C-alpha positions as a printed NumPy array, in Angstrom:
array([[-12.849,  -9.839,  20.318],
       [-16.102, -11.653,  19.526],
       [-14.038, -14.509,  18.686],
       [-12.007, -14.604,  21.61 ],
       [-14.539, -14.612,  23.805],
       [-16.106, -17.28 ,  22.937],
       [-13.424, -19.293,  22.697],
       [-12.883, -18.449,  26.348],
       [-16.334, -19.714,  27.03 ],
       [-15.843, -22.642,  25.247],
       [-12.651, -23.836,  27.417],
       [-14.273, -22.724,  30.456],
       [-17.042, -25.059,  30.166],
       [-14.927, -28.305,  29.261],
       [-13.657, -30.559,  32.246],
       [-10.257, -29.287,  33.703],
       [ -8.913, -32.16 ,  32.381],
       [ -9.625, -30.996,  28.942],
       [ -9.38 , -27.597,  29.601],
       [ -5.502, -28.361,  30.331],
       [ -5.4  , -30.24 ,  26.962],
       [ -6.318, -27.598,  24.806],
       [ -3.754, -24.961,  26.826],
       [ -0.691, -27.459,  25.858],
       [ -2.041, -27.148,  22.145],
       [  0.186, -24.725,  20.781],
       [ -1.464, -21.974,  17.838],
       [  0.738, -21.131,  14.812],
       [  1.325, -17.947,  15.88 ],
       [  2.67 , -19.629,  19.145],
       [  5.025, -22.42 ,  17.264],
       [  6.899, -19.343,  15.379],
       [  6.708, -17.245,  17.947],
       [  9.063, -20.083,  19.6  ],
       [ 11.121, -20.751,  16.866],
       [ 14.353, -20.97 ,  18.069],
       [ 16.589, -18.   ,  16.634],
       [ 18.265, -19.776,  14.206],
       [ 15.462, -20.558,  12.633],
       [ 15.508, -16.975,  11.645],
       [ 16.476, -15.108,   8.277],
       [ 17.547, -11.652,   8.115],
       [ 15.956,  -9.465,   5.059],
       [ 19.136,  -8.221,   3.925],
       [ 18.013,  -4.064,   3.351],
       [ 18.854,  -3.885,   0.344],
       [ 15.887,  -6.285,  -0.95 ],
       [ 13.304,  -4.344,   0.965],
       [ 11.864,  -1.037,  -0.398],
       [ 10.014,   1.921,   1.645],
       [  7.202,   3.488,   0.833],
       [  5.698,   6.515,   2.744],
       [  2.565,   7.573,   1.898],
       [  1.088,  11.275,   2.157],
       [  0.113,  11.758,   6.15 ],
       [ -3.269,  10.771,   6.541],
       [ -6.639,  12.558,   7.954],
       [ -5.329,  13.127,  11.217],
       [ -1.875,  14.299,   9.982],
       [ -0.381,   9.988,  11.184],
       [  2.303,   9.226,   8.997],
       [  1.913,   5.923,   6.616],
       [  4.987,   3.829,   5.847],
       [  4.524,   0.254,   3.643],
       [  7.3  ,  -2.04 ,   3.508],
       [  7.332,  -4.432,   0.927],
       [ 10.838,  -7.28 ,   0.078],
       [ 11.799,  -7.902,  -3.162],
       [ 11.538, -11.95 ,  -4.462],
       [ 15.411, -13.212,  -4.772],
       [ 16.592, -14.828,  -8.379],
       [ 15.394, -16.638, -10.221],
       [ 11.983, -14.913, -10.406],
       [ 11.389, -11.401, -12.213],
       [ 14.671, -10.697, -11.584],
       [ 14.662,  -8.09 , -14.71 ],
       [ 11.778,  -6.625, -13.522],
       [ 13.331,  -6.109,  -9.891],
       [ 15.362,  -4.75 , -12.019],
       [ 14.359,  -1.645, -13.775],
       [ 12.467,  -1.784,  -9.842],
       [ 15.925,  -0.971,  -8.231],
       [ 16.79 ,   1.79 , -10.964],
       [ 13.499,   3.096, -10.261],
       [ 13.63 ,   4.195,  -7.104],
       [ 17.334,   5.021,  -7.151],
       [ 16.321,   7.979,  -9.953],
       [ 13.646,   9.073,  -7.469],
       [ 10.942,   7.906, -10.03 ],
       [  8.197,   7.87 ,  -7.999],
       [  7.663,  11.263,  -5.743],
       [  4.886,  12.501,  -6.278],
       [  3.56 ,  10.008,  -8.15 ],
       [  0.263,   8.407,  -6.237],
       [ -2.235,   5.492,  -5.571],
       [ -4.609,   5.747,  -8.555],
       [ -6.734,   2.334,  -8.243],
       [ -8.325,   0.394,  -5.238],
       [-10.354,  -2.099,  -6.561],
       [-12.465,  -3.815,  -3.618],
       [-11.634,  -7.425,  -2.697],
       [ -8.763,  -7.557,  -5.274],
       [ -5.915,  -4.956,  -5.686],
       [ -4.873,  -1.514,  -4.51 ],
       [ -2.145,   0.081,  -7.418],
       [  0.546,   3.024,  -7.764],
       [  2.482,   4.672,  -9.789],
       [  2.493,   8.044, -12.414],
       [ -1.555,   8.367, -13.275],
       [ -0.423,  11.319, -15.918],
       [  1.281,   8.349, -17.965],
       [  3.259,  11.189, -18.572],
       [  6.462,  11.038, -16.363],
       [ 10.094,  10.096, -17.962],
       [ 11.605,   7.086, -17.099],
       [ 14.86 ,   6.797, -16.167],
       [ 17.14 ,   5.386, -18.949],
       [ 18.526,   1.755, -18.432],
       [ 15.391,   0.34 , -18.088],
       [ 15.065,  -3.437, -19.936],
       [ 12.317,  -4.954, -21.456],
       [ 11.27 ,  -8.061, -19.665],
       [ 10.279, -11.135, -22.344],
       [  6.992, -13.167, -21.358],
       [  9.039, -16.432, -20.846],
       [ 10.407, -14.173, -17.075],
       [  6.917, -14.754, -15.985],
       [  8.276, -19.079, -14.699],
       [ 11.453, -20.033, -13.828],
       [ 13.1  , -24.009, -14.978],
       [ 12.359, -26.339, -12.235],
       [ 16.383, -27.074, -12.188],
       [ 17.535, -23.92 , -11.263],
       [ 15.377, -24.189,  -7.708],
       [ 14.574, -27.906,  -6.365],
       [ 18.061, -28.082,  -4.52 ],
       [ 17.116, -25.237,  -2.198],
       [ 12.532, -26.345,  -1.951],
       [ 10.952, -27.161,   0.997],
       [  7.608, -28.954,   0.469],
       [  5.854, -29.112,   3.683],
       [  4.423, -31.891,   4.861],
       [  0.497, -30.359,   5.532],
       [  0.833, -29.193,   1.519],
       [  1.895, -32.69 ,  -0.095],
       [ -0.83 , -33.929,  -1.832],
       [ -3.047, -37.436,  -0.871],
       [ -2.751, -40.557,  -2.68 ],
       [ -6.844, -39.65 ,  -3.118],
       [ -5.838, -35.904,  -5.006],
       [ -2.782, -35.554,  -6.92 ],
       [ -3.814, -32.35 ,  -7.407],
       [ -4.25 , -30.489,  -4.596],
       [ -4.439, -26.825,  -5.753],
       [ -6.919, -25.37 ,  -8.191],
       [ -4.539, -23.658, -10.665],
       [ -0.871, -25.531, -10.447],
       [ -0.16 , -29.135, -10.269],
       [  1.825, -28.802,  -7.477],
       [  2.722, -25.904,  -4.379],
       [  5.846, -25.276,  -1.796],
       [  7.889, -22.95 ,  -0.52 ],
       [ 11.187, -21.842,  -2.038],
       [ 13.266, -19.638,   0.364],
       [ 10.601, -18.295,   2.053],
       [  8.161, -17.623,  -0.735],
       [  5.112, -19.203,  -1.565],
       [  5.572, -21.279,  -5.322],
       [  3.874, -23.572,  -7.214],
       [  5.169, -26.089,  -9.773],
       [  4.708, -29.013, -12.33 ],
       [  7.357, -30.822, -14.719],
       [  8.344, -27.766, -16.598],
       [  8.457, -24.63 , -14.489],
       [  8.252, -23.107, -11.262],
       [  6.829, -19.861, -10.901],
       [  5.162, -17.651,  -7.737],
       [  1.932, -17.455,  -6.94 ],
       [ -0.174, -14.687,  -6.466],
       [ -1.092, -14.489,  -2.165],
       [ -2.823, -11.565,  -0.411],
       [ -0.158,  -9.234,  -0.39 ],
       [  2.153, -10.055,  -2.788],
       [  3.506,  -6.877,  -5.23 ],
       [  2.797,  -7.667,  -9.172],
       [  3.734,  -5.587, -12.301],
       [  0.948,  -3.298, -13.673],
       [  1.145,  -3.63 , -17.794],
       [ -1.149,  -3.823, -20.6  ],
       [ -2.092,  -6.015, -23.44 ],
       [  0.383,  -8.78 , -24.348],
       [  2.952,  -8.658, -25.617],
       [  3.669,  -5.704, -22.964],
       [  4.621,  -7.026, -20.007],
       [  5.722,  -3.443, -17.948],
       [  8.41 ,  -2.076, -16.872],
       [  7.783,  -1.925, -13.135],
       [  6.543,   1.398, -13.047],
       [  3.277,   0.43 , -12.016],
       [  2.734,  -1.724,  -9.282],
       [ -0.184,  -3.46 ,  -7.355],
       [ -0.201,  -4.75 ,  -4.397],
       [ -3.203,  -8.201,  -3.713],
       [ -6.063,  -6.572,  -1.285],
       [ -8.167,  -9.007,  -1.133],
       [ -8.669, -13.042,  -1.869],
       [ -5.76 , -14.319,  -3.563],
       [ -5.947, -13.633,  -7.141],
       [ -4.177, -17.573,  -8.609],
       [ -5.974, -16.159, -12.151],
       [ -3.484, -14.   , -12.53 ],
       [ -0.289, -16.505, -11.559],
       [  2.208, -16.773, -15.118],
       [ -0.126, -13.487, -16.718],
       [  1.457, -10.262, -14.664],
       [  4.837, -10.764, -12.926],
       [  5.17 , -10.928,  -9.601],
       [  7.871,  -8.978,  -7.96 ],
       [  7.952,  -8.979,  -4.24 ],
       [  5.425,  -9.276,  -0.96 ],
       [  4.165,  -6.056,   1.426],
       [  5.823,  -6.866,   4.295],
       [  4.479,  -3.869,   6.537],
       [  1.526,  -1.669,   6.227],
       [ -0.521,  -3.289,   4.457],
       [ -3.653,  -1.653,   6.58 ],
       [ -2.849,   1.27 ,   4.747],
       [ -2.973,   0.349,   1.065],
       [ -6.17 ,  -1.711,   1.952],
       [ -8.047,   0.624,   4.144],
       [ -8.243,   3.492,   1.018],
       [-11.193,   4.479,  -0.445],
       [-12.704,   1.797,  -2.774],
       [-12.38 ,   3.924,  -6.265],
       [-15.836,   4.57 ,  -8.392],
       [-14.39 ,   4.324, -11.775],
       [-13.965,   1.415, -14.095],
       [-11.404,  -1.709, -12.599],
       [-11.845,   1.5  ,  -9.285],
       [ -9.371,   3.438, -10.546],
       [-10.422,   7.067,  -8.737],
       [-11.707,   8.964, -11.996],
       [-11.166,  12.373,  -9.248],
       [ -6.618,  13.334,  -8.59 ],
       [ -8.489,  14.552,  -4.965],
       [ -9.094,  10.569,  -4.91 ],
       [ -5.499,   9.893,  -5.364],
       [ -3.094,   8.655,  -1.861],
       [  0.005,  10.956,  -2.349],
       [  3.546,   8.873,  -2.53 ],
       [  5.589,  11.164,  -0.835],
       [  9.171,   8.485,  -1.58 ],
       [ 10.123,   5.396,  -2.833],
       [ 13.749,   4.411,  -1.198],
       [ 15.153,   0.928,  -1.308],
       [ 15.892,   0.205,   2.625],
       [ 19.358,   0.55 ,   2.199],
       [ 19.721,   4.024,   0.678],
       [ 18.614,   5.278,   3.517],
       [ 19.823,   6.699,   6.708],
       [ 20.691,   3.984,   8.631],
       [ 18.915,   5.138,  11.817],
       [ 15.95 ,   5.023,   9.073],
       [ 16.258,   1.064,   7.725],
       [ 14.347,  -1.101,   9.148],
       [ 14.542,  -4.794,   9.534],
       [ 12.622,  -7.643,   9.714],
       [ 13.566, -11.29 ,   9.188],
       [ 11.463, -14.179,   7.962],
       [ 11.174, -17.887,   9.61 ],
       [ 12.849, -20.539,   7.072],
       [ 11.019, -22.665,   5.358],
       [ 13.374, -25.164,   5.685],
       [ 13.186, -25.457,   9.051],
       [ 11.382, -27.991,  11.294],
       [  9.628, -25.07 ,  13.274],
       [  8.087, -23.771,   9.871],
       [  7.208, -27.144,   8.744],
       [  5.002, -27.72 ,  12.977],
       [  3.924, -24.016,  11.799],
       [  2.365, -25.027,   8.746],
       [  1.113, -28.55 ,   9.621],
       [ -1.07 , -26.408,  12.544],
       [ -1.831, -23.572,  10.065],
       [ -3.594, -26.739,   8.177],
       [ -4.994, -28.231,  10.864],
       [ -6.754, -25.984,  13.957],
       [ -6.117, -27.488,  16.749],
       [ -5.94 , -24.991,  19.505],
       [ -9.571, -25.078,  22.074],
       [-11.388, -22.395,  19.489],
       [-11.195, -24.977,  17.101],
       [-13.486, -28.458,  16.735],
       [-12.736, -30.432,  13.641],
       [ -9.312, -29.535,  12.28 ],
       [ -9.397, -29.036,   8.275],
       [ -6.826, -31.456,   7.213],
       [ -5.444, -29.55 ,   4.943],
       [ -5.131, -25.066,   3.575],
       [ -4.392, -23.79 ,   0.684],
       [ -1.255, -23.007,   0.414],
       [ -2.423, -18.167,   0.512],
       [ -3.79 , -19.296,   3.536],
       [ -0.076, -20.341,   5.121],
       [  1.634, -16.953,   4.991],
       [  5.592, -17.025,   5.695],
       [  6.193, -15.417,   9.07 ],
       [  7.948, -12.024,   9.217],
       [  8.93 , -10.383,  12.19 ],
       [ 11.069,  -6.671,  12.7  ],
       [ 13.962,  -7.2  ,  14.163],
       [ 14.172,  -5.369,  17.026],
       [ 16.617,  -2.14 ,  16.515],
       [ 19.607,  -3.396,  19.236]])
């Protein structure tokens, strides 16, 4: 609220002409909101994972919705996750690790719960995909394109961009999803273990890009991230809860398509192939709305979150 008041004060000091010009520059959110219906892509309910946590201390329900990543990325782990959800494996497990500015992690804290049959072991080579698979579908926003004076515009990869609504990095050999805020990955032990998908985490701090291609990314939180990011931090090593009473119970995790129709959440994202997204990305990289004094001239890939919104029930 404070910064909104500061923006209002700055506008009041401008001349009438300046104020009028300032209000004519849409913010990134306004650009997304004004995008035509054809630019929005519905997310299949079969790609949504619904996690219902135990109610909070005041009895308030806590629902977290995750979107699973599309092919060709991480499909072995995602296949396992679908089987785990169908088997109701996560029911009665918990959020057992919350590390400040890093991750919130959930699964079986005892590590004794039997896994369902049919899970596959996925090799480390699946942390990335060959570039030719995605080249026909990729969109590289002008706001993210490297300048002639800065051929490598990202600290972790040769290039970055968006593919089918997802942030990715790539070079001449491969493409891979990246760790932005809210992304969901698979917990694992030391290499060559790659994790089954039974232990998952969500990034709740500064984008941990050093994890890219070291851990499988399988999706992102699109609703309810606050129920993970606001949890008390664990006091044990790496933020694990030391006391069982500290853990946050998980009532259920289901694919949205397996829920009763009336309880299925529905969401859509702004197509990264659309002109509206190009304008949105440019606005994120060059803020021209009234509060800002100087456009930055660029943006980190994780500072251009793909707009996602719920679809109103009919």
